[in-house]
PDB file of C-alpha atoms in Angstrom:
ATOM      1  CA  MET A  17      -9.989 -10.058 -10.753  1.00 50.00           C
ATOM      2  CA  ILE A  18     -11.710  -7.145 -12.479  1.00 52.00           C
ATOM      3  CA  LEU A  19     -15.453  -7.704 -12.542  1.00 52.00           C
ATOM      4  CA  ARG A  20     -17.839  -6.206 -15.046  1.00 51.00           C
ATOM      5  CA  ASN A  21     -20.728  -4.109 -13.758  1.00 49.00           C
ATOM      6  CA  GLY A  22     -22.771  -2.845 -16.697  1.00 44.00           C
ATOM      7  CA  SER A  23     -20.244  -1.117 -18.924  1.00 41.00           C
ATOM      8  CA  LEU A  24     -17.624  -0.847 -16.172  1.00 50.00           C
ATOM      9  CA  ARG A  25     -14.863  -3.224 -15.239  1.00 64.00           C
ATOM     10  CA  MET A  26     -14.273  -3.024 -11.516  1.00 74.00           C
ATOM     11  CA  LEU A  27     -11.306  -4.027  -9.413  1.00 91.00           C
ATOM     12  CA  THR A  28     -11.979  -6.313  -6.461  1.00 95.00           C
ATOM     13  CA  ALA A  29     -10.260  -6.308  -3.096  1.00 97.00           C
ATOM     14  CA  GLU A  30      -9.611 -10.040  -3.396  1.00 96.00           C
ATOM     15  CA  TYR A  31      -7.708  -9.524  -6.634  1.00 95.00           C
ATOM     16  CA  CYS A  32      -5.608  -6.809  -4.990  1.00 97.00           C
ATOM     17  CA  CYS A  33      -4.753  -9.192  -2.160  1.00 97.00           C
ATOM     18  CA  SER A  34      -3.685 -11.900  -4.596  1.00 97.00           C
ATOM     19  CA  VAL A  35      -1.377  -9.465  -6.397  1.00 96.00           C
ATOM     20  CA  PHE A  36       0.104  -8.227  -3.126  1.00 98.00           C
ATOM     21  CA  LEU A  37       0.807 -11.767  -1.958  1.00 98.00           C
ATOM     22  CA  GLN A  38       2.446 -12.597  -5.288  1.00 97.00           C
ATOM     23  CA  VAL A  39       4.764  -9.590  -4.927  1.00 98.00           C
ATOM     24  CA  ILE A  40       5.571 -10.281  -1.263  1.00 98.00           C
ATOM     25  CA  GLU A  41       6.492 -13.870  -2.072  1.00 98.00           C
ATOM     26  CA  ALA A  42       8.588 -12.724  -5.038  1.00 97.00           C
ATOM     27  CA  TYR A  43      10.544 -10.358  -2.789  1.00 98.00           C
ATOM     28  CA  HIS A  44      11.246 -13.087  -0.251  1.00 97.00           C
ATOM     29  CA  THR A  45      12.920 -15.329  -2.815  1.00 96.00           C
ATOM     30  CA  SER A  46      16.003 -13.141  -2.288  1.00 95.00           C
ATOM     31  CA  ASN A  47      14.963 -10.973   0.685  1.00 96.00           C
ATOM     32  CA  ASP A  48      17.260  -8.210  -0.546  1.00 97.00           C
ATOM     33  CA  VAL A  49      16.284  -4.535  -0.156  1.00 97.00           C
ATOM     34  CA  GLY A  50      18.650  -3.724  -3.019  1.00 95.00           C
ATOM     35  CA  GLU A  51      16.855  -5.905  -5.554  1.00 96.00           C
ATOM     36  CA  ALA A  52      15.222  -4.121  -8.479  1.00 94.00           C
ATOM     37  CA  PHE A  53      11.492  -4.344  -9.203  1.00 94.00           C
ATOM     38  CA  PRO A  54      11.257  -7.744 -10.937  1.00 94.00           C
ATOM     39  CA  PHE A  55       8.004  -7.460 -12.888  1.00 92.00           C
ATOM     40  CA  GLN A  56       7.670  -6.381 -16.494  1.00 87.00           C
ATOM     41  CA  ASP A  57       4.206  -4.928 -16.981  1.00 78.00           C
ATOM     42  CA  VAL A  58       2.549  -2.318 -19.136  1.00 74.00           C
ATOM     43  CA  GLU A  59       3.142   1.020 -17.430  1.00 74.00           C
ATOM     44  CA  HIS A  60       0.049   3.057 -16.533  1.00 77.00           C
ATOM     45  CA  ASP A  61      -1.844  -0.231 -16.180  1.00 88.00           C
ATOM     46  CA  ILE A  62      -3.620  -0.891 -12.875  1.00 93.00           C
ATOM     47  CA  HIS A  63      -1.973  -4.308 -12.545  1.00 93.00           C
ATOM     48  CA  HIS A  64       1.438  -2.652 -12.802  1.00 94.00           C
ATOM     49  CA  PHE A  65       0.422  -0.023 -10.249  1.00 96.00           C
ATOM     50  CA  LEU A  66      -0.650  -2.682  -7.747  1.00 96.00           C
ATOM     51  CA  LYS A  67       2.560  -4.682  -8.130  1.00 97.00           C
ATOM     52  CA  LEU A  68       4.751  -1.602  -7.864  1.00 97.00           C
ATOM     53  CA  LYS A  69       2.793  -0.393  -4.834  1.00 97.00           C
ATOM     54  CA  SER A  70       3.298  -3.700  -3.044  1.00 98.00           C
ATOM     55  CA  TRP A  71       6.984  -3.799  -3.995  1.00 98.00           C
ATOM     56  CA  ILE A  72       7.597  -0.322  -2.555  1.00 98.00           C
ATOM     57  CA  ASP A  73       5.766  -1.283   0.642  1.00 98.00           C
ATOM     58  CA  THR A  74       7.608  -4.594   0.968  1.00 98.00           C
ATOM     59  CA  VAL A  75      11.066  -3.099   0.522  1.00 98.00           C
ATOM     60  CA  GLN A  76      10.229  -0.312   2.950  1.00 98.00           C
ATOM     61  CA  TRP A  77       8.945  -2.845   5.491  1.00 98.00           C
ATOM     62  CA  HIS A  78      12.392  -4.428   5.579  1.00 98.00           C
ATOM     63  CA  LEU A  79      14.183  -1.089   5.602  1.00 98.00           C
ATOM     64  CA  GLU A  80      12.162  -0.250   8.721  1.00 98.00           C
ATOM     65  CA  ASP A  81      13.446  -3.498  10.272  1.00 97.00           C
ATOM     66  CA  ILE A  82      17.059  -2.761   9.373  1.00 97.00           C
ATOM     67  CA  ILE A  83      17.056   0.810  10.666  1.00 97.00           C
ATOM     68  CA  ARG A  84      16.079  -0.440  14.136  1.00 97.00           C
ATOM     69  CA  LYS A  85      19.224  -2.555  14.542  1.00 96.00           C
ATOM     70  CA  PRO A  86      20.941  -1.178  17.651  1.00 96.00           C
ATOM     71  CA  ASP A  87      24.413  -1.747  16.179  1.00 97.00           C
ATOM     72  CA  LEU A  88      23.683  -0.091  12.837  1.00 97.00           C
ATOM     73  CA  PRO A  89      26.524   2.327  11.979  1.00 97.00           C
ATOM     74  CA  PRO A  90      25.421   6.001  11.896  1.00 97.00           C
ATOM     75  CA  HIS A  91      26.243   6.483   8.203  1.00 97.00           C
ATOM     76  CA  GLU A  92      24.098   3.452   7.276  1.00 97.00           C
ATOM     77  CA  PHE A  93      21.292   4.756   9.484  1.00 97.00           C
ATOM     78  CA  ILE A  94      21.308   8.040   7.582  1.00 97.00           C
ATOM     79  CA  GLN A  95      21.374   6.301   4.204  1.00 97.00           C
ATOM     80  CA  ILE A  96      18.434   4.060   5.102  1.00 97.00           C
ATOM     81  CA  LYS A  97      16.473   6.973   6.589  1.00 97.00           C
ATOM     82  CA  ARG A  98      16.897   8.830   3.294  1.00 96.00           C
ATOM     83  CA  ARG A  99      15.688   5.748   1.409  1.00 97.00           C
ATOM     84  CA  ILE A 100      12.632   5.503   3.646  1.00 97.00           C
ATOM     85  CA  ASP A 101      11.838   9.183   3.077  1.00 94.00           C
ATOM     86  CA  THR A 102      12.096   8.688  -0.686  1.00 95.00           C
ATOM     87  CA  SER A 103      10.025   5.515  -0.488  1.00 97.00           C
ATOM     88  CA  ASN A 104       7.272   7.290   1.449  1.00 95.00           C
ATOM     89  CA  GLN A 105       7.021   9.947  -1.248  1.00 93.00           C
ATOM     90  CA  GLU A 106       6.986   7.321  -4.015  1.00 96.00           C
ATOM     91  CA  ARG A 107       4.259   5.461  -2.144  1.00 96.00           C
ATOM     92  CA  THR A 108       2.131   8.595  -1.844  1.00 95.00           C
ATOM     93  CA  ASP A 109       2.612   9.506  -5.503  1.00 94.00           C
ATOM     94  CA  LEU A 110       1.626   6.005  -6.582  1.00 96.00           C
ATOM     95  CA  VAL A 111      -1.506   5.971  -4.419  1.00 96.00           C
ATOM     96  CA  GLU A 112      -2.582   9.200  -6.107  1.00 95.00           C
ATOM     97  CA  ARG A 113      -1.957   7.647  -9.528  1.00 95.00           C
ATOM     98  CA  ILE A 114      -4.181   4.713  -8.562  1.00 96.00           C
ATOM     99  CA  ASP A 115      -6.889   7.172  -7.518  1.00 95.00           C
ATOM    100  CA  ASP A 116      -6.504   8.871 -10.897  1.00 94.00           C
ATOM    101  CA  TRP A 117      -7.106   5.465 -12.505  1.00 94.00           C
ATOM    102  CA  PHE A 118     -10.333   5.100 -10.527  1.00 94.00           C
ATOM    103  CA  SER A 119     -11.376   8.655 -11.406  1.00 94.00           C
ATOM    104  CA  ASN A 120     -10.910   7.936 -15.104  1.00 93.00           C
ATOM    105  CA  LYS A 121     -12.713   4.608 -14.789  1.00 92.00           C
ATOM    106  CA  PHE A 122     -15.775   6.201 -13.182  1.00 93.00           C
ATOM    107  CA  ALA A 123     -15.680   9.564 -14.971  1.00 92.00           C
ATOM    108  CA  HIS A 124     -18.908   8.945 -16.893  1.00 92.00           C
ATOM    109  CA  VAL A 125     -20.981   7.455 -14.072  1.00 93.00           C
ATOM    110  CA  ASN A 126     -24.299   9.246 -13.554  1.00 95.00           C
ATOM    111  CA  LEU A 127     -24.549  10.355  -9.943  1.00 95.00           C
ATOM    112  CA  VAL A 128     -27.701  10.099  -7.867  1.00 95.00           C
ATOM    113  CA  GLU A 129     -29.022  13.248  -6.236  1.00 94.00           C
ATOM    114  CA  ASN A 130     -26.816  14.300  -3.309  1.00 94.00           C
ATOM    115  CA  PRO A 131     -24.293  11.434  -3.534  1.00 95.00           C
ATOM    116  CA  ARG A 132     -22.186  10.917  -0.458  1.00 93.00           C
ATOM    117  CA  ILE A 133     -18.439  11.531  -0.398  1.00 92.00           C
ATOM    118  CA  ASN A 134     -16.294   8.927   1.324  1.00 92.00           C
ATOM    119  CA  THR A 135     -13.624  10.144   3.743  1.00 90.00           C
ATOM    120  CA  GLU A 136     -11.154   7.695   2.200  1.00 93.00           C
ATOM    121  CA  THR A 137     -10.588   7.113  -1.502  1.00 95.00           C
ATOM    122  CA  PRO A 138     -10.336   3.619  -3.022  1.00 96.00           C
ATOM    123  CA  ALA A 139      -6.589   3.935  -3.515  1.00 97.00           C
ATOM    124  CA  TRP A 140      -5.960   4.808   0.122  1.00 96.00           C
ATOM    125  CA  VAL A 141      -7.994   1.774   1.151  1.00 97.00           C
ATOM    126  CA  ILE A 142      -5.820  -0.265  -1.223  1.00 98.00           C
ATOM    127  CA  ASP A 143      -2.774   1.259   0.466  1.00 98.00           C
ATOM    128  CA  ARG A 144      -4.021   0.001   3.838  1.00 98.00           C
ATOM    129  CA  LEU A 145      -4.726  -3.409   2.317  1.00 98.00           C
ATOM    130  CA  SER A 146      -1.178  -3.632   0.935  1.00 98.00           C
ATOM    131  CA  ILE A 147       0.301  -2.960   4.374  1.00 98.00           C
ATOM    132  CA  LEU A 148      -2.141  -5.379   5.976  1.00 98.00           C
ATOM    133  CA  MET A 149      -1.030  -8.176   3.653  1.00 98.00           C
ATOM    134  CA  LEU A 150       2.557  -7.559   4.782  1.00 98.00           C
ATOM    135  CA  LYS A 151       1.498  -7.764   8.423  1.00 98.00           C
ATOM    136  CA  ILE A 152      -0.312 -11.036   7.771  1.00 98.00           C
ATOM    137  CA  TYR A 153       2.636 -12.535   5.884  1.00 98.00           C
ATOM    138  CA  HIS A 154       5.148 -11.689   8.577  1.00 98.00           C
ATOM    139  CA  MET A 155       2.885 -12.584  11.486  1.00 98.00           C
ATOM    140  CA  GLN A 156       2.357 -15.962   9.840  1.00 98.00           C
ATOM    141  CA  GLU A 157       6.145 -16.315   9.757  1.00 97.00           C
ATOM    142  CA  GLN A 158       6.260 -15.689  13.499  1.00 97.00           C
ATOM    143  CA  THR A 159       3.783 -18.503  14.170  1.00 98.00           C
ATOM    144  CA  LEU A 160       6.087 -20.940  12.338  1.00 97.00           C
ATOM    145  CA  ARG A 161       9.303 -20.130  14.177  1.00 95.00           C
ATOM    146  CA  THR A 162      10.988 -23.008  16.010  1.00 97.00           C
ATOM    147  CA  ASP A 163      13.396 -20.888  18.075  1.00 97.00           C
ATOM    148  CA  VAL A 164      10.732 -19.321  20.325  1.00 96.00           C
ATOM    149  CA  ASP A 165       8.623 -20.516  23.244  1.00 97.00           C
ATOM    150  CA  GLU A 166       4.954 -21.496  23.133  1.00 97.00           C
ATOM    151  CA  LYS A 167       3.857 -18.158  24.579  1.00 97.00           C
ATOM    152  CA  HIS A 168       5.374 -16.253  21.673  1.00 97.00           C
ATOM    153  CA  THR A 169       3.689 -18.581  19.185  1.00 97.00           C
ATOM    154  CA  ALA A 170       0.323 -18.296  20.934  1.00 98.00           C
ATOM    155  CA  VAL A 171       0.485 -14.508  21.038  1.00 98.00           C
ATOM    156  CA  CYS A 172       1.366 -14.322  17.346  1.00 98.00           C
ATOM    157  CA  LYS A 173      -1.414 -16.750  16.390  1.00 98.00           C
ATOM    158  CA  ASN A 174      -3.906 -14.550  18.215  1.00 98.00           C
ATOM    159  CA  LYS A 175      -2.610 -11.473  16.430  1.00 98.00           C
ATOM    160  CA  LEU A 176      -2.783 -13.313  13.107  1.00 98.00           C
ATOM    161  CA  GLU A 177      -6.462 -14.111  13.672  1.00 98.00           C
ATOM    162  CA  ILE A 178      -7.154 -10.441  14.314  1.00 98.00           C
ATOM    163  CA  LEU A 179      -5.270  -9.407  11.192  1.00 98.00           C
ATOM    164  CA  LEU A 180      -7.216 -11.889   9.067  1.00 98.00           C
ATOM    165  CA  GLU A 181     -10.469 -10.511  10.445  1.00 98.00           C
ATOM    166  CA  GLN A 182      -9.307  -7.001   9.608  1.00 98.00           C
ATOM    167  CA  LYS A 183      -8.495  -8.168   6.089  1.00 98.00           C
ATOM    168  CA  ALA A 184     -12.001  -9.597   5.621  1.00 98.00           C
ATOM    169  CA  ASP A 185     -13.589  -6.383   6.880  1.00 98.00           C
ATOM    170  CA  LEU A 186     -11.363  -4.177   4.756  1.00 98.00           C
ATOM    171  CA  CYS A 187     -12.027  -6.255   1.633  1.00 98.00           C
ATOM    172  CA  PHE A 188     -15.764  -6.049   2.239  1.00 98.00           C
ATOM    173  CA  SER A 189     -15.562  -2.282   2.737  1.00 97.00           C
ATOM    174  CA  LEU A 190     -13.417  -1.684  -0.357  1.00 97.00           C
ATOM    175  CA  ASN A 191     -15.699  -3.761  -2.589  1.00 97.00           C
ATOM    176  CA  ALA A 192     -18.739  -1.934  -1.209  1.00 96.00           C
ATOM    177  CA  LEU A 193     -17.133   1.458  -1.843  1.00 96.00           C
ATOM    178  CA  ILE A 194     -16.213   0.578  -5.425  1.00 96.00           C
ATOM    179  CA  HIS A 195     -19.754  -0.658  -6.094  1.00 95.00           C
ATOM    180  CA  GLU A 196     -21.242   2.514  -4.611  1.00 96.00           C
ATOM    181  CA  ILE A 197     -19.044   4.646  -6.864  1.00 95.00           C
ATOM    182  CA  ALA A 198     -19.934   2.533  -9.905  1.00 94.00           C
ATOM    183  CA  GLU A 199     -23.633   2.980  -9.139  1.00 94.00           C
ATOM    184  CA  GLY A 200     -23.321   6.723  -8.626  1.00 96.00           C
ATOM    185  CA  ARG A 201     -24.294   6.590  -4.959  1.00 96.00           C
ATOM    186  CA  THR A 202     -20.851   7.780  -3.852  1.00 96.00           C
ATOM    187  CA  ARG A 203     -18.926  10.486  -5.652  1.00 94.00           C
ATOM    188  CA  MET A 204     -15.381   9.597  -6.676  1.00 90.00           C
ATOM    189  CA  LYS A 205     -13.357  12.529  -5.401  1.00 85.00           C
ATOM    190  CA  THR A 206      -9.589  12.557  -5.083  1.00 84.00           C
ATOM    191  CA  TYR A 207      -7.404  14.502  -2.707  1.00 80.00           C
ATOM    192  CA  ARG A 208      -3.685  15.255  -2.763  1.00 80.00           C
ATOM    193  CA  GLN A 209      -1.435  14.834   0.247  1.00 77.00           C
ATOM    194  CA  MET A 210       0.430  18.097  -0.386  1.00 78.00           C
ATOM    195  CA  LYS A 211       3.440  16.947   1.625  1.00 79.00           C
ATOM    196  CA  MET A 212       5.642  19.944   2.344  1.00 82.00           C
ATOM    197  CA  TYR A 213       8.745  18.529   4.014  1.00 81.00           C
ATOM    198  CA  ASN A 214      10.019  16.842   0.836  1.00 78.00           C
ATOM    199  CA  ASP A 215       9.703  20.032  -1.211  1.00 78.00           C
ATOM    200  CA  PRO A 216      12.676  22.426  -1.018  1.00 81.00           C
ATOM    201  CA  ALA A 217      10.285  25.255  -1.858  1.00 85.00           C
ATOM    202  CA  THR A 218       8.060  24.681   1.204  1.00 83.00           C
ATOM    203  CA  ASN A 219      10.343  23.149   3.848  1.00 84.00           C
ATOM    204  CA  PRO A 220      11.935  26.116   5.727  1.00 85.00           C
ATOM    205  CA  GLU A 221      14.859  23.948   6.808  1.00 77.00           C
ATOM    206  CA  LEU A 222      15.696  23.603   3.129  1.00 77.00           C
ATOM    207  CA  TYR A 223      14.830  26.943   1.542  1.00 82.00           C
ATOM    208  CA  ASN A 224      16.371  28.999   4.377  1.00 85.00           C
ATOM    209  CA  LYS A 225      19.734  27.377   3.687  1.00 71.00           C
ATOM    210  CA  ARG A 226      19.830  28.313   0.027  1.00 63.00           C
TER     211      ARG A 226
END
């Protein structure tokens, strides 16, 4: 849900979680890392960004599972590693686009004197929340398995409780941060990751071979 605060419409952590769960469940209808993004949304819209973010994370989650298969042929390992590298860059780029959305949303907020700057931007908190929803979904799966012993189930249930507590805390923190930015008590400031290894102009292993 996007709540209204004065003249601003603000994203809530709970809405983000609901979108992430929708996407995770949509992926698991086929459970195929080759499936294309299935949602048709307005591009440059925050709802589209959230769905695409979760889809990238969900596909990469399963690629990370596949690449750990001990009998995976070397050529498939290389192909999947390349996909993961590409996915990581897409994920970073999308997080920065979400931060740009927040920056535009709060561009005209009047700041209080000496507003604080948060060490983590809203979009990077959303990134953590997206991954956390994947952990919760798959840990829940582990608690429902019938091919494991009671110890495995008990351990996974305990981990699930911890993950759910982390989700509650992270949702509270994200909502608080967004409200602080909307009220001008925290300055919305974005940072870029400046990853160098994907850039042939800054990775010496790439530009030295040209």
